[in-house]
């Protein structure tokens, strides 16, 4: 079973990096179609990382047989990842 610190640190660190990079882009170039969602996504990842590390009630695991929310979140994360990869390549 993975440690809660490692599970929570990944979105926290990624969110900090993404939020600061997007904020820097907004400051230098102004608002754009990709920097604003990147900043919002970075802030959301920070909240998720903090929620896992601080063990907020909404981030606790469900029983073994109830995997629907985690499958939905995984599917959403995969879609966002592939959309970001396509945008960065284009």
CSV table of C-alpha atoms in Angstrom, one decimal, residues 9-40:
chain,number,residue,atom,x,y,z
A,9,UNK,CA,2.9,14.8,-2.9
A,10,UNK,CA,2.6,14.0,-6.6
A,11,UNK,CA,-0.4,16.2,-7.4
A,12,UNK,CA,0.8,18.9,-5.0
A,13,UNK,CA,4.2,19.3,-6.6
A,14,UNK,CA,2.8,19.0,-10.1
A,15,UNK,CA,0.1,21.5,-9.3
A,16,UNK,CA,2.6,24.0,-7.9
A,17,UNK,CA,4.8,23.7,-11.0
A,18,UNK,CA,1.8,24.0,-13.4
A,19,UNK,CA,0.3,26.9,-11.5
A,20,UNK,CA,3.6,28.9,-11.4
A,21,UNK,CA,4.4,28.2,-15.0
A,22,UNK,CA,0.9,29.2,-16.2
A,23,UNK,CA,1.0,32.3,-13.9
A,24,UNK,CA,4.3,33.3,-15.4
A,25,UNK,CA,2.9,33.0,-18.9
A,26,UNK,CA,-0.1,35.0,-18.0
A,27,UNK,CA,2.1,37.8,-16.5
A,28,UNK,CA,4.4,37.9,-19.5
A,29,UNK,CA,2.0,37.4,-22.4
A,30,UNK,CA,-1.4,38.1,-21.0
A,31,UNK,CA,-4.5,35.9,-20.9
A,32,UNK,CA,-4.5,33.1,-23.4
A,33,UNK,CA,-6.6,30.1,-24.2
A,34,UNK,CA,-4.2,27.6,-22.6
A,35,UNK,CA,-2.6,29.6,-19.7
A,36,UNK,CA,-5.8,30.2,-17.8
A,37,UNK,CA,-7.0,26.6,-17.8
A,38,UNK,CA,-3.5,25.5,-16.9
A,39,UNK,CA,-3.5,27.9,-13.9
A,40,UNK,CA,-6.9,26.7,-12.8
